Short mmCIF file of C-alpha atoms in Angstrom, two decimals:
data_model
loop_
_atom_site.label_atom_id
_atom_site.label_comp_id
_atom_site.label_asym_id
_atom_site.label_seq_id
_atom_site.Cartn_x
_atom_site.Cartn_y
_atom_site.Cartn_z
CA MET A 76 -0.04 0.02 -0.08
CA ASN A 77 1.55 3.34 -1.27
CA ILE A 78 0.74 6.29 1.08
CA ALA A 79 0.88 9.87 0.01
CA VAL A 80 -0.02 13.08 1.44
CA ASN A 81 -1.13 16.03 -0.64
CA THR A 82 -2.58 19.35 0.09
CA ASP A 83 -4.90 19.30 -2.95
CA PRO A 84 -8.36 20.98 -2.64
CA VAL A 85 -11.09 18.50 -2.00
CA ARG A 86 -13.04 18.98 -5.20
CA LYS A 87 -9.48 18.26 -7.14
CA THR A 88 -8.52 15.06 -5.14
CA ASP A 89 -8.78 12.54 -7.88
CA ALA A 90 -9.11 8.71 -6.46
CA GLY A 91 -11.60 5.78 -6.73
CA MET A 92 -13.25 6.89 -3.52
CA LEU A 93 -13.16 9.91 -1.75
CA VAL A 94 -13.58 9.70 2.20
CA LEU A 95 -15.10 12.55 4.05
CA PRO A 96 -14.60 11.79 7.84
CA PHE A 97 -16.67 13.15 10.71
CA THR A 98 -16.88 12.84 14.43
CA GLY A 99 -20.60 13.15 15.75
CA MET A 100 -19.62 16.82 16.70
CA SER A 101 -17.86 17.54 13.57
CA LEU A 102 -20.77 16.11 11.44
CA LYS A 103 -23.43 18.58 13.35
CA LYS A 104 -21.08 21.51 12.78
CA ASN A 105 -19.70 21.20 9.36
CA GLY A 106 -21.62 18.26 7.71
CA LYS A 107 -24.51 19.94 5.72
CA GLU A 108 -22.02 22.66 4.72
CA LEU A 109 -19.40 20.19 2.84
CA LEU A 110 -22.14 18.15 1.19
CA LYS A 111 -23.70 21.15 -0.31
CA GLU A 112 -20.38 22.53 -1.59
CA LEU A 113 -19.73 19.18 -3.21
CA GLY A 114 -23.02 19.26 -4.71
CA PHE A 115 -24.91 16.69 -2.66
CA GLU A 116 -28.23 16.47 -1.08
CA CYS A 117 -27.96 16.52 2.69
CA GLY A 118 -30.94 13.99 3.12
CA VAL A 119 -28.28 11.14 3.89
CA LEU A 120 -27.68 12.85 7.30
CA GLU A 121 -30.67 11.46 8.33
CA ASP A 122 -29.45 8.07 8.16
CA PHE A 123 -25.57 8.81 9.01
CA LYS A 124 -24.99 9.48 12.42
CA ALA A 125 -20.89 9.12 12.51
CA ASP A 126 -20.66 6.07 14.74
CA ALA A 127 -17.12 4.73 14.82
CA GLY A 128 -16.71 2.67 11.59
CA GLU A 129 -19.82 3.87 9.92
CA VAL A 130 -19.60 3.93 6.21
CA VAL A 131 -22.41 5.40 3.96
CA PHE A 132 -21.57 5.87 0.13
CA LEU A 133 -22.94 8.62 -2.05
CA TYR A 134 -23.52 8.40 -5.78
CA GLY A 135 -24.74 10.42 -8.43
CA THR A 136 -22.06 12.93 -8.16
CA THR A 137 -22.63 16.48 -9.79
CA GLY A 138 -19.09 16.68 -11.23
CA LYS A 139 -17.93 18.86 -8.23
CA THR A 140 -15.37 16.12 -7.36
CA ALA A 141 -12.87 14.39 -9.43
CA SER A 142 -13.06 11.01 -7.34
CA GLY A 143 -15.39 8.43 -8.83
CA ARG A 144 -17.43 8.02 -5.51
CA VAL A 145 -17.81 9.82 -2.43
CA ALA A 146 -18.05 7.86 1.26
CA LEU A 147 -18.83 9.35 4.53
CA LEU A 148 -16.99 7.81 7.43
CA GLY A 149 -17.46 7.68 11.35
CA PHE A 150 -15.25 8.49 13.67
CA GLY A 151 -17.63 8.42 16.36
CA GLU A 152 -16.89 10.54 19.33
CA GLY A 153 -13.37 10.65 18.32
CA ARG A 154 -12.08 10.85 22.15
CA LYS A 155 -10.29 7.93 21.62
CA THR A 156 -7.18 7.05 19.39
CA GLY A 157 -9.09 3.35 18.97
CA ASP A 158 -12.15 5.44 17.31
CA TYR A 159 -9.78 6.16 14.46
CA ARG A 160 -8.20 2.97 14.19
CA LYS A 161 -11.74 1.31 13.89
CA ALA A 162 -12.67 3.78 11.27
CA GLY A 163 -9.23 3.05 9.29
CA ALA A 164 -10.23 -0.80 9.51
CA ALA A 165 -13.89 -0.12 8.21
CA ILE A 166 -13.31 1.91 5.08
CA SER A 167 -10.06 0.00 4.25
CA GLY A 168 -12.16 -3.25 4.27
CA ARG A 169 -14.79 -1.97 2.55
CA ALA A 170 -12.54 -0.72 -0.22
CA VAL A 171 -10.78 -3.90 -0.89
CA ASP A 172 -14.47 -5.73 -1.16
CA LEU A 173 -15.41 -3.28 -3.59
CA LYS A 174 -11.78 -3.53 -5.52
CA ILE A 175 -11.56 0.07 -5.16
CA GLY A 176 -7.70 0.52 -5.54
CA SER A 177 -7.39 4.27 -4.79
CA VAL A 178 -8.62 5.82 -1.52
CA ALA A 179 -8.43 9.37 -0.40
CA VAL A 180 -9.21 10.42 2.93
CA ASP A 181 -9.68 14.42 3.76
CA MET A 182 -7.70 14.99 7.36
CA THR A 183 -7.77 18.34 6.84
CA GLY A 184 -9.73 18.45 10.34
CA ILE A 185 -7.02 16.43 12.05
CA LYS A 186 -5.94 19.38 14.45
CA ALA A 187 -9.78 19.41 15.59
CA PHE A 188 -10.01 15.42 15.81
CA ALA A 189 -6.27 15.57 17.84
CA ALA A 190 -7.96 17.99 20.31
CA THR A 191 -11.17 15.76 20.65
CA ALA A 192 -8.97 12.77 21.49
CA LYS A 193 -6.33 14.48 23.93
CA SER A 194 -3.70 13.53 21.42
CA SER A 195 -1.29 14.56 19.21
CA ALA A 196 -2.16 14.66 15.35
CA ALA A 197 0.87 12.17 14.55
CA SER A 198 -0.80 9.64 16.94
CA VAL A 199 -4.22 10.03 15.47
CA VAL A 200 -2.67 9.73 11.94
CA ALA A 201 -0.75 6.61 13.02
CA ALA A 202 -4.11 4.90 14.75
CA PHE A 203 -5.96 5.54 11.61
CA VAL A 204 -3.13 3.97 9.05
CA GLU A 205 -2.85 1.07 11.36
CA GLY A 206 -6.55 0.44 11.05
CA CYS A 207 -6.28 0.78 7.27
CA PHE A 208 -3.60 -2.01 7.47
CA SER A 209 -5.58 -4.05 9.56
CA GLY A 210 -8.80 -3.81 7.74
CA SER A 211 -7.32 -4.16 4.05
CA TYR A 212 -5.67 -7.39 5.32
CA ARG A 213 -6.57 -10.52 3.56
CA PHE A 214 -4.56 -14.06 3.71
CA ASP A 215 -4.91 -15.48 0.08
CA ARG A 216 -0.95 -16.61 -0.46
CA LEU A 217 -2.55 -19.97 -0.46
CA LYS A 218 -5.39 -19.77 -2.99
CA SER A 219 -4.59 -20.93 -6.76
CA GLY A 220 -7.82 -18.67 -7.91
CA LYS A 221 -8.55 -21.95 -10.24
CA THR A 222 -11.79 -22.64 -8.52
CA ASN A 223 -13.25 -18.91 -8.64
CA LYS A 224 -14.39 -18.38 -11.94
CA LYS A 225 -16.18 -15.02 -11.30
CA THR A 226 -12.81 -13.21 -10.47
CA ASP A 227 -12.44 -10.07 -12.41
CA ASP A 228 -8.66 -9.91 -12.85
CA SER A 229 -9.00 -6.30 -14.20
CA LYS A 230 -10.12 -4.78 -10.72
CA PRO A 231 -7.34 -4.52 -7.91
CA LYS A 232 -7.48 -7.13 -5.16
CA LYS A 233 -5.92 -4.69 -2.46
CA ILE A 234 -5.64 -0.64 -1.75
CA ILE A 235 -2.73 0.46 -4.02
CA GLU A 236 -2.74 4.06 -3.19
CA LEU A 237 -4.15 5.66 -0.04
CA ILE A 238 -3.95 9.57 -0.01
CA ILE A 239 -4.12 11.62 3.02
CA ARG A 240 -5.51 15.06 2.25
CA SER A 241 -3.66 17.78 4.52
CA GLU A 242 -3.50 21.41 5.41
CA GLN A 243 -0.10 22.93 4.85
CA ALA A 244 0.24 23.43 8.62
CA GLN A 245 -0.47 20.06 9.72
CA LEU A 246 1.69 18.35 6.87
CA ALA A 247 4.68 17.39 9.18
CA ALA A 248 2.34 16.01 11.82
CA ILE A 249 0.56 13.78 9.20
CA GLU A 250 3.52 12.41 7.37
CA SER A 251 5.13 11.34 11.01
CA GLY A 252 1.80 9.65 11.77
CA ILE A 253 1.72 7.88 8.49
CA ALA A 254 5.54 6.67 8.97
CA GLU A 255 4.76 5.44 12.46
CA GLY A 256 1.37 3.79 11.31
CA ILE A 257 2.74 1.97 8.36
CA VAL A 258 5.54 0.40 10.44
CA THR A 259 3.46 -0.92 13.22
CA GLY A 260 0.47 -1.94 10.76
CA SER A 261 2.96 -3.69 8.55
CA CYS A 262 4.43 -5.53 11.29
CA GLN A 263 1.12 -6.34 12.63
CA ASN A 264 0.26 -7.61 9.37
CA LEU A 265 3.72 -9.85 8.99
CA THR A 266 2.58 -11.67 12.18
CA ARG A 267 -0.80 -12.13 10.94
CA ASP A 268 0.77 -14.08 7.98
CA LEU A 269 2.92 -16.08 10.38
CA VAL A 270 -0.01 -17.41 12.62
CA ASN A 271 -2.24 -18.05 9.41
CA LEU A 272 0.31 -20.32 7.96
CA PRO A 273 -0.86 -24.04 8.25
CA GLY A 274 1.44 -26.64 10.30
CA ASN A 275 2.94 -28.23 6.89
CA HIS A 276 3.71 -24.55 5.85
CA LEU A 277 5.37 -23.25 8.88
CA GLU A 278 7.40 -25.63 11.17
CA ALA A 279 10.25 -24.57 13.80
CA ALA A 280 12.81 -23.96 11.04
CA ASP A 281 10.34 -21.51 9.19
CA ILE A 282 9.76 -19.57 12.23
CA ALA A 283 13.52 -19.03 12.85
CA ARG A 284 13.99 -18.42 9.09
CA ALA A 285 11.29 -15.74 9.29
CA ALA A 286 13.27 -14.18 12.15
CA VAL A 287 16.38 -14.30 10.16
CA GLU A 288 14.80 -12.82 6.88
CA SER A 289 13.42 -9.85 9.46
CA GLY A 290 16.95 -9.11 10.77
CA GLU A 291 18.48 -9.05 7.18
CA ARG A 292 15.67 -6.47 5.94
CA CYS A 293 16.11 -4.36 9.19
CA GLY A 294 19.65 -4.40 10.45
CA TYR A 295 19.81 -6.12 13.42
CA GLU A 296 21.26 -9.60 14.76
CA VAL A 297 19.64 -12.90 14.75
CA LYS A 298 21.08 -16.32 15.75
CA VAL A 299 19.40 -19.47 15.46
CA PHE A 300 20.43 -22.68 17.65
CA ASP A 301 19.60 -25.79 15.75
CA LYS A 302 18.87 -29.32 18.09
CA GLU A 303 22.55 -29.94 18.44
CA ALA A 304 23.16 -26.63 20.00
CA ILE A 305 20.04 -26.90 22.19
CA GLU A 306 21.16 -30.17 23.35
CA ALA A 307 24.25 -28.83 24.23
CA LEU A 308 22.77 -25.70 26.15
CA GLY A 309 20.61 -28.58 28.06
CA MET A 310 17.18 -27.02 27.18
CA GLY A 311 15.60 -30.35 28.56
CA GLY A 312 12.32 -28.45 28.33
CA LEU A 313 12.10 -27.76 24.61
CA LEU A 314 13.77 -31.21 23.71
CA ALA A 315 11.07 -32.80 25.91
CA VAL A 316 8.47 -31.39 23.69
CA ASN A 317 9.92 -32.03 20.49
CA LYS A 318 10.70 -35.66 21.16
CA GLY A 319 7.64 -36.72 19.38
CA SER A 320 8.24 -34.60 16.30
CA GLU A 321 9.81 -35.46 13.14
CA GLN A 322 11.17 -32.06 13.04
CA PRO A 323 13.93 -30.55 14.81
CA PRO A 324 13.45 -27.62 17.40
CA THR A 325 14.79 -24.21 16.99
CA PHE A 326 15.75 -21.56 19.28
CA THR A 327 16.12 -18.42 17.89
CA VAL A 328 17.40 -14.91 19.52
CA LEU A 329 16.76 -11.60 17.66
CA ASP A 330 18.86 -8.73 19.33
CA TYR A 331 17.93 -5.03 18.16
CA ARG A 332 20.52 -2.66 19.30
CA PRO A 333 20.00 1.15 18.86
CA ALA A 334 22.50 3.19 17.23
CA GLY A 335 23.61 4.96 20.44
CA LYS A 336 23.69 3.60 23.75
CA ALA A 337 20.44 1.74 24.65
CA SER A 338 18.54 3.40 27.71
CA LYS A 339 17.36 -0.21 28.65
CA THR A 340 17.40 -3.67 27.63
CA ILE A 341 13.93 -5.20 27.30
CA ALA A 342 13.49 -9.00 26.72
CA ILE A 343 10.60 -10.50 25.19
CA VAL A 344 9.81 -14.12 24.85
CA GLY A 345 7.62 -15.72 22.57
CA LYS A 346 5.83 -19.25 22.56
CA GLY A 347 6.68 -20.98 19.29
CA VAL A 348 4.60 -24.25 18.88
CA SER A 349 3.88 -24.39 15.20
CA PHE A 350 1.45 -26.97 15.69
CA ASP A 351 -0.08 -28.33 19.15
CA SER A 352 -1.77 -31.93 18.83
CA GLY A 353 -1.44 -32.17 22.64
CA GLY A 354 0.97 -34.80 22.53
CA ILE A 355 0.07 -38.38 24.10
CA SER A 356 -2.41 -36.17 26.26
CA LEU A 357 -4.10 -35.88 22.48
CA LYS A 358 -6.70 -32.68 22.04
CA PRO A 359 -10.11 -33.35 20.58
CA SER A 360 -10.33 -33.47 16.97
CA GLU A 361 -12.78 -30.71 16.82
CA GLY A 362 -11.01 -27.36 16.39
CA MET A 363 -7.64 -28.71 16.26
CA GLY A 364 -6.51 -27.39 13.12
CA GLU A 365 -6.66 -23.93 14.75
CA MET A 366 -3.59 -25.23 16.61
CA LYS A 367 -1.49 -23.86 13.89
CA SER A 368 -1.82 -20.49 16.04
CA ASP A 369 -0.10 -21.72 19.01
CA MET A 370 2.81 -20.00 17.62
CA ALA A 371 1.17 -16.69 17.84
CA GLY A 372 3.63 -15.30 20.63
CA ALA A 373 6.61 -16.30 18.64
CA ALA A 374 5.13 -14.30 15.37
CA SER A 375 3.94 -11.11 17.73
CA VAL A 376 7.85 -11.34 19.05
CA ILE A 377 9.34 -11.04 15.40
CA GLY A 378 6.82 -8.51 14.65
CA ALA A 379 7.51 -6.54 17.58
CA VAL A 380 11.51 -6.62 17.08
CA GLU A 381 11.19 -5.36 13.54
CA ALA A 382 9.00 -2.53 14.40
CA ALA A 383 11.39 -1.44 17.15
CA ALA A 384 14.25 -1.52 14.58
CA ARG A 385 12.27 0.23 11.79
CA LEU A 386 11.30 2.99 14.35
CA ALA A 387 14.82 3.23 15.67
CA LEU A 388 13.88 2.97 19.14
CA PRO A 389 16.68 3.85 21.72
CA VAL A 390 16.03 0.95 23.91
CA ARG A 391 17.72 -2.54 23.40
CA VAL A 392 15.09 -5.26 22.47
CA VAL A 393 16.19 -9.00 22.92
CA GLY A 394 13.59 -11.70 21.13
CA LEU A 395 13.67 -15.12 22.38
CA ILE A 396 11.66 -18.01 20.45
CA PRO A 397 11.71 -21.33 21.59
CA ALA A 398 10.02 -23.48 18.54
CA THR A 399 8.68 -26.75 18.11
CA ASP A 400 5.70 -28.77 17.36
CA ASN A 401 4.01 -30.87 19.62
CA MET A 402 3.35 -34.29 18.29
CA PRO A 403 2.30 -37.91 19.35
CA ASP A 404 4.88 -39.98 17.98
CA GLY A 405 6.18 -43.29 19.62
CA SER A 406 9.25 -41.47 21.14
CA ALA A 407 7.15 -38.28 22.58
CA GLN A 408 7.10 -37.70 26.26
CA LYS A 409 4.87 -39.41 28.51
CA PRO A 410 2.51 -38.30 31.53
CA GLY A 411 4.44 -38.90 34.41
CA ASP A 412 7.91 -38.44 32.87
CA VAL A 413 10.22 -36.09 34.81
CA ILE A 414 12.21 -33.62 32.96
CA THR A 415 15.29 -31.27 33.67
CA THR A 416 14.91 -28.00 32.49
CA TYR A 417 17.75 -25.55 31.37
CA SER A 418 17.74 -24.09 35.00
CA GLY A 419 18.21 -27.19 36.37
CA ILE A 420 14.84 -27.19 37.86
CA THR A 421 13.19 -30.71 37.46
CA VAL A 422 9.62 -30.87 36.28
CA GLU A 423 7.06 -33.64 36.41
CA VAL A 424 5.38 -33.89 33.22
CA GLY A 425 1.44 -34.15 34.26
CA ASN A 426 -0.07 -33.42 30.93
CA THR A 427 1.73 -33.42 27.67
CA ASP A 428 -0.86 -30.63 26.27
CA ALA A 429 0.94 -28.19 28.89
CA GLU A 430 3.81 -28.10 26.59
CA GLY A 431 4.05 -24.28 26.10
CA ARG A 432 5.13 -23.66 29.66
CA LEU A 433 7.98 -26.18 29.18
CA ILE A 434 9.52 -24.38 26.28
CA LEU A 435 8.99 -20.80 27.71
CA ALA A 436 10.77 -22.03 30.98
CA ASP A 437 13.87 -22.78 29.14
CA ALA A 438 13.74 -19.61 27.41
CA LEU A 439 13.04 -17.23 30.08
CA THR A 440 15.92 -18.68 32.09
CA TYR A 441 18.34 -18.04 29.20
CA ALA A 442 17.12 -14.17 28.96
CA VAL A 443 18.06 -13.75 32.33
CA LYS A 444 21.09 -15.76 32.71
CA HIS A 445 22.78 -14.16 29.22
CA TYR A 446 21.36 -10.88 29.03
CA ASN A 447 20.05 -9.62 32.45
CA PRO A 448 17.28 -7.44 31.08
CA ASP A 449 15.58 -4.56 32.89
CA VAL A 450 12.32 -6.05 31.87
CA ILE A 451 11.31 -9.64 30.75
CA ILE A 452 7.83 -10.00 29.37
CA ASP A 453 6.42 -13.52 27.53
CA LEU A 454 3.69 -13.92 25.29
CA ALA A 455 2.01 -17.17 24.96
CA THR A 456 -0.99 -18.91 23.71
CA LEU A 457 -0.92 -20.76 27.03
CA THR A 458 -4.38 -21.64 28.41
CA GLY A 459 -7.97 -22.26 27.52
CA ALA A 460 -8.40 -21.28 31.26
CA CYS A 461 -7.79 -17.70 30.42
CA ILE A 462 -10.60 -17.71 27.44
CA VAL A 463 -12.98 -19.04 29.99
CA ALA A 464 -12.04 -16.16 32.39
CA LEU A 465 -11.69 -13.30 29.94
CA GLY A 466 -13.03 -14.21 26.49
CA TYR A 467 -11.60 -13.84 23.16
CA SER A 468 -11.03 -10.20 22.98
CA VAL A 469 -8.88 -9.52 25.98
CA ALA A 470 -5.49 -11.02 27.26
CA GLY A 471 -4.58 -12.30 30.58
CA LEU A 472 -1.55 -10.43 32.38
CA PHE A 473 0.33 -11.70 35.22
CA SER A 474 3.08 -9.89 36.77
CA ASN A 475 5.67 -9.79 40.02
CA ASN A 476 5.55 -6.00 39.41
CA ASP A 477 3.02 -3.27 39.93
CA LYS A 478 4.39 -0.59 38.07
CA LEU A 479 5.26 -2.78 35.16
CA ALA A 480 1.86 -4.28 35.32
CA GLU A 481 0.21 -0.91 35.22
CA ASP A 482 2.19 0.27 32.28
CA ILE A 483 1.53 -2.79 30.20
CA CYS A 484 -2.24 -2.45 31.06
CA GLU A 485 -2.19 1.32 29.99
CA SER A 486 -0.37 0.59 26.77
CA GLY A 487 -3.01 -2.12 26.10
CA MET A 488 -5.94 0.41 26.41
CA ARG A 489 -4.19 3.11 24.14
CA THR A 490 -3.51 0.52 21.41
CA ASP A 491 -7.11 -1.55 21.65
CA GLU A 492 -5.15 -4.77 22.62
CA LYS A 493 -6.38 -4.93 26.27
CA VAL A 494 -5.06 -7.19 28.89
CA TRP A 495 -6.71 -7.49 32.33
CA ARG A 496 -4.58 -8.11 35.47
CA MET A 497 -4.91 -11.70 37.24
CA PRO A 498 -3.28 -12.74 40.52
CA LEU A 499 -0.17 -14.55 41.06
CA TRP A 500 -0.34 -14.89 44.90
CA GLU A 501 1.68 -17.22 46.80
CA GLU A 502 -1.52 -19.51 47.51
CA TYR A 503 -1.21 -21.21 43.89
CA ASP A 504 2.23 -22.38 44.61
CA ASP A 505 0.78 -25.18 46.37
CA MET A 506 -1.54 -26.31 43.14
CA ILE A 507 1.78 -27.04 41.16
CA LYS A 508 3.54 -29.06 43.55
CA SER A 509 5.01 -32.58 42.84
CA ASP A 510 5.94 -35.33 45.23
CA ILE A 511 8.54 -36.62 42.79
CA ALA A 512 10.21 -33.42 41.20
CA ASP A 513 10.62 -30.06 42.28
CA VAL A 514 7.35 -28.86 40.18
CA SER A 515 4.42 -30.30 38.28
CA ASN A 516 3.62 -28.78 35.00
CA LEU A 517 0.00 -29.48 35.83
CA GLY A 518 -1.74 -27.46 38.23
CA ALA A 519 -4.80 -29.02 40.42
CA ARG A 520 -8.34 -28.36 39.14
CA GLY A 521 -9.10 -24.80 38.57
CA ALA A 522 -7.48 -21.38 38.40
CA GLY A 523 -5.55 -23.08 34.99
CA SER A 524 -4.08 -19.60 33.57
CA VAL A 525 -2.83 -18.75 37.14
CA THR A 526 -1.26 -22.09 37.60
CA ALA A 527 0.77 -21.81 34.21
CA ALA A 528 1.65 -18.46 35.26
CA LYS A 529 2.91 -19.47 38.52
CA PHE A 530 4.97 -22.42 36.82
CA LEU A 531 6.72 -19.62 34.35
CA GLU A 532 7.59 -17.67 37.67
CA LYS A 533 9.71 -20.51 38.66
CA PHE A 534 12.06 -20.11 35.84
CA ILE A 535 12.84 -15.96 36.02
CA GLU A 536 15.64 -16.77 38.62
CA GLY A 537 14.19 -14.22 41.06
CA HIS A 538 13.83 -11.27 38.44
CA LYS A 539 11.88 -8.58 39.90
CA LYS A 540 10.29 -6.89 36.86
CA TRP A 541 8.52 -9.92 34.84
CA ALA A 542 5.16 -9.99 33.16
CA HIS A 543 3.61 -13.04 31.43
CA ILE A 544 0.55 -12.43 28.81
CA ASP A 545 -1.47 -15.27 27.94
CA ILE A 546 -2.87 -14.35 24.60
CA ALA A 547 -5.01 -17.66 24.10
CA GLY A 548 -8.03 -15.45 23.31
CA PRO A 549 -7.41 -12.54 21.18
CA SER A 550 -4.26 -13.84 19.10
CA TYR A 551 -6.66 -15.92 16.80
CA ALA A 552 -10.41 -15.05 15.97
CA THR A 553 -12.44 -17.84 15.07
CA GLY A 554 -15.83 -16.02 14.72
CA LYS A 555 -16.55 -16.56 18.27
CA GLY A 556 -17.16 -13.99 20.84
CA GLY A 557 -18.47 -11.20 18.19
CA ALA A 558 -15.39 -11.28 16.08
CA LYS A 559 -15.75 -9.78 12.67
CA VAL A 560 -12.51 -11.68 11.22
CA THR A 561 -11.09 -14.90 11.53
CA GLY A 562 -7.51 -15.97 11.77
CA GLY A 563 -4.15 -14.44 13.32
CA THR A 564 -5.06 -11.01 14.50
CA GLY A 565 -1.65 -10.08 15.36
CA PHE A 566 -2.33 -9.21 19.02
CA GLY A 567 0.67 -8.25 20.85
CA VAL A 568 2.46 -6.01 18.28
CA ARG A 569 1.01 -2.68 19.12
CA LEU A 570 0.79 -3.12 22.39
CA LEU A 571 4.48 -4.41 22.70
CA VAL A 572 5.49 -1.18 20.26
CA ASP A 573 3.70 1.23 22.42
CA PHE A 574 5.23 -0.24 25.56
CA LEU A 575 8.89 -0.25 24.24
CA LYS A 576 8.36 3.23 23.16
CA ARG A 577 7.57 4.44 26.65
CA TRP A 578 10.17 2.68 28.40
CA SER A 579 12.70 3.88 26.11
#
C-alpha cells in the first residue's frame, strides 16, 4: 500500500473513492455545508450518525468532485485513538471488498480530531493508518484462484494507493503519523501472515527463517540454535516437547541494538509451538486445526522486534523464541515423565498438552542468565482457562511488579489490545507441587491460567520485573465472541511497540 500526502483542494482530489470523515460533533457543525459544497443532497444525514466505523456511500456526483465515488466515514465521538483505528479498518475493508484501488481521505480536520482525542495529530493519523492495514488485510497466498470463475482480474485486489489530504500547517504531523502507522500496521500484518500459515507450511525452522529474514531486512542480529546446540545448552523443556516430532526444534534470539547507547534492555519471549496436537495427551479433533496458531506469541515477538528496529527506538530489544511442534509419536514424552530444564529445575510432566510452559521455561532462564534485562515479558497462547476467564478479546496479564503491570495495562488501553491483570499469589504455589520432582507442569483443578503463570515464575531466577501475557483468546479469531474477522489478529504487536516506546 503506497501512502501519499497532498494538499490539493477536496474537489480536485482524484481517487476511486473520496472519504469524508466526521466525528459526531464535526458532522453537526460542518456536515451539511460540506455536502452542499460538493453538490450532494443533505438527506443522507438523517441516516448517517458518524458512529465509529460507520460508512455511507454517496453516488450520483454532480461533477463537483474528481473522485468516482464519495464515502462518509464515522469517527464516533473521536475521544479515543481507537475510534480512528476502527474507522480506518472499516473503510479500508470496504474498499478491498469493492475492489477500489485508490482511496483518498480528507484529514484537513486533524487538528480538531486530535484535540477531541486529547492526543497528537501524529498519533491519530498513526492509529488510522494502522486500521487501514488491518482492515485491508487478506490472507490469500495459498489460494490458486482456479476454482473462482467469477474473479475479475482487471480490478485491484488490494488498496494500491492511499492518499491523505492535509492542510499545509499539519503536513509534518500527518507525515510523521503515516510513517509510524506504516511500521506498526505492516509488522502486525507480518505477524498475522505467520499465524495463518498451516503447520505443513510453518515448522520450527520456518519460524527461525522468518526471524532471520526480518533481521536482514531491518539491520538487527539474529542467531539460530539448531537441535545440536539446544542439546549442548541442556534445554530439557524444549527437547522434551520435541521428542515426538519428526521436525527438529529451533531456539532463535533476535537482538536489536540502537545506534547509540541503549536506555534499557527489554527481553520479550514468545511461545513458538508451530502445531499443537496435545502430544500423548491428545486434544479432541474438533477445532484442532486452529492449533496452527499456537506460535502466535513467537510471531508477535518477530513483529515487535522488527517494529522497534524500523522505528529506531533507543532501547535494546532481545526477542527469544523456542520453537517446535507437539506431536504424539512413539518416542514422545509421556505423562508422568520427569525432565530437567535449562535452569536445572526438574519437572514432572502431568500433561503433555501443557507443553508451552515447558519451552518457555528454558527461554526465560536463558534470557535472565545471558542478558540480565531490565524487563522480561513473555507472550503465549498458553491456556484455554484464560479464554474461560476473559473471553476472546482480552489477554490475561500476570506480573510480579505493580508498576510494570500498570504500564502494560495502559499500553493495552491506548492500542486497543487490552489486558486484564490476574492474581499471582503465593497460595497458588501449592497447586503445582510434585511429589517426585521440583514442580509439576499440571496444576490442580481450577485456576488453570494462574497456575501456568506460577509455573513460569519458577524460571525467571528471581527477576523483579517480569510479566506474562496469556494471549490464547485474542491472538486468533475463530468467529466466536463477536469477532468480525477470522484467523490471526497480530495481537501483541501494537501493545509491545507502545510499551517499548514509553519505556525507552
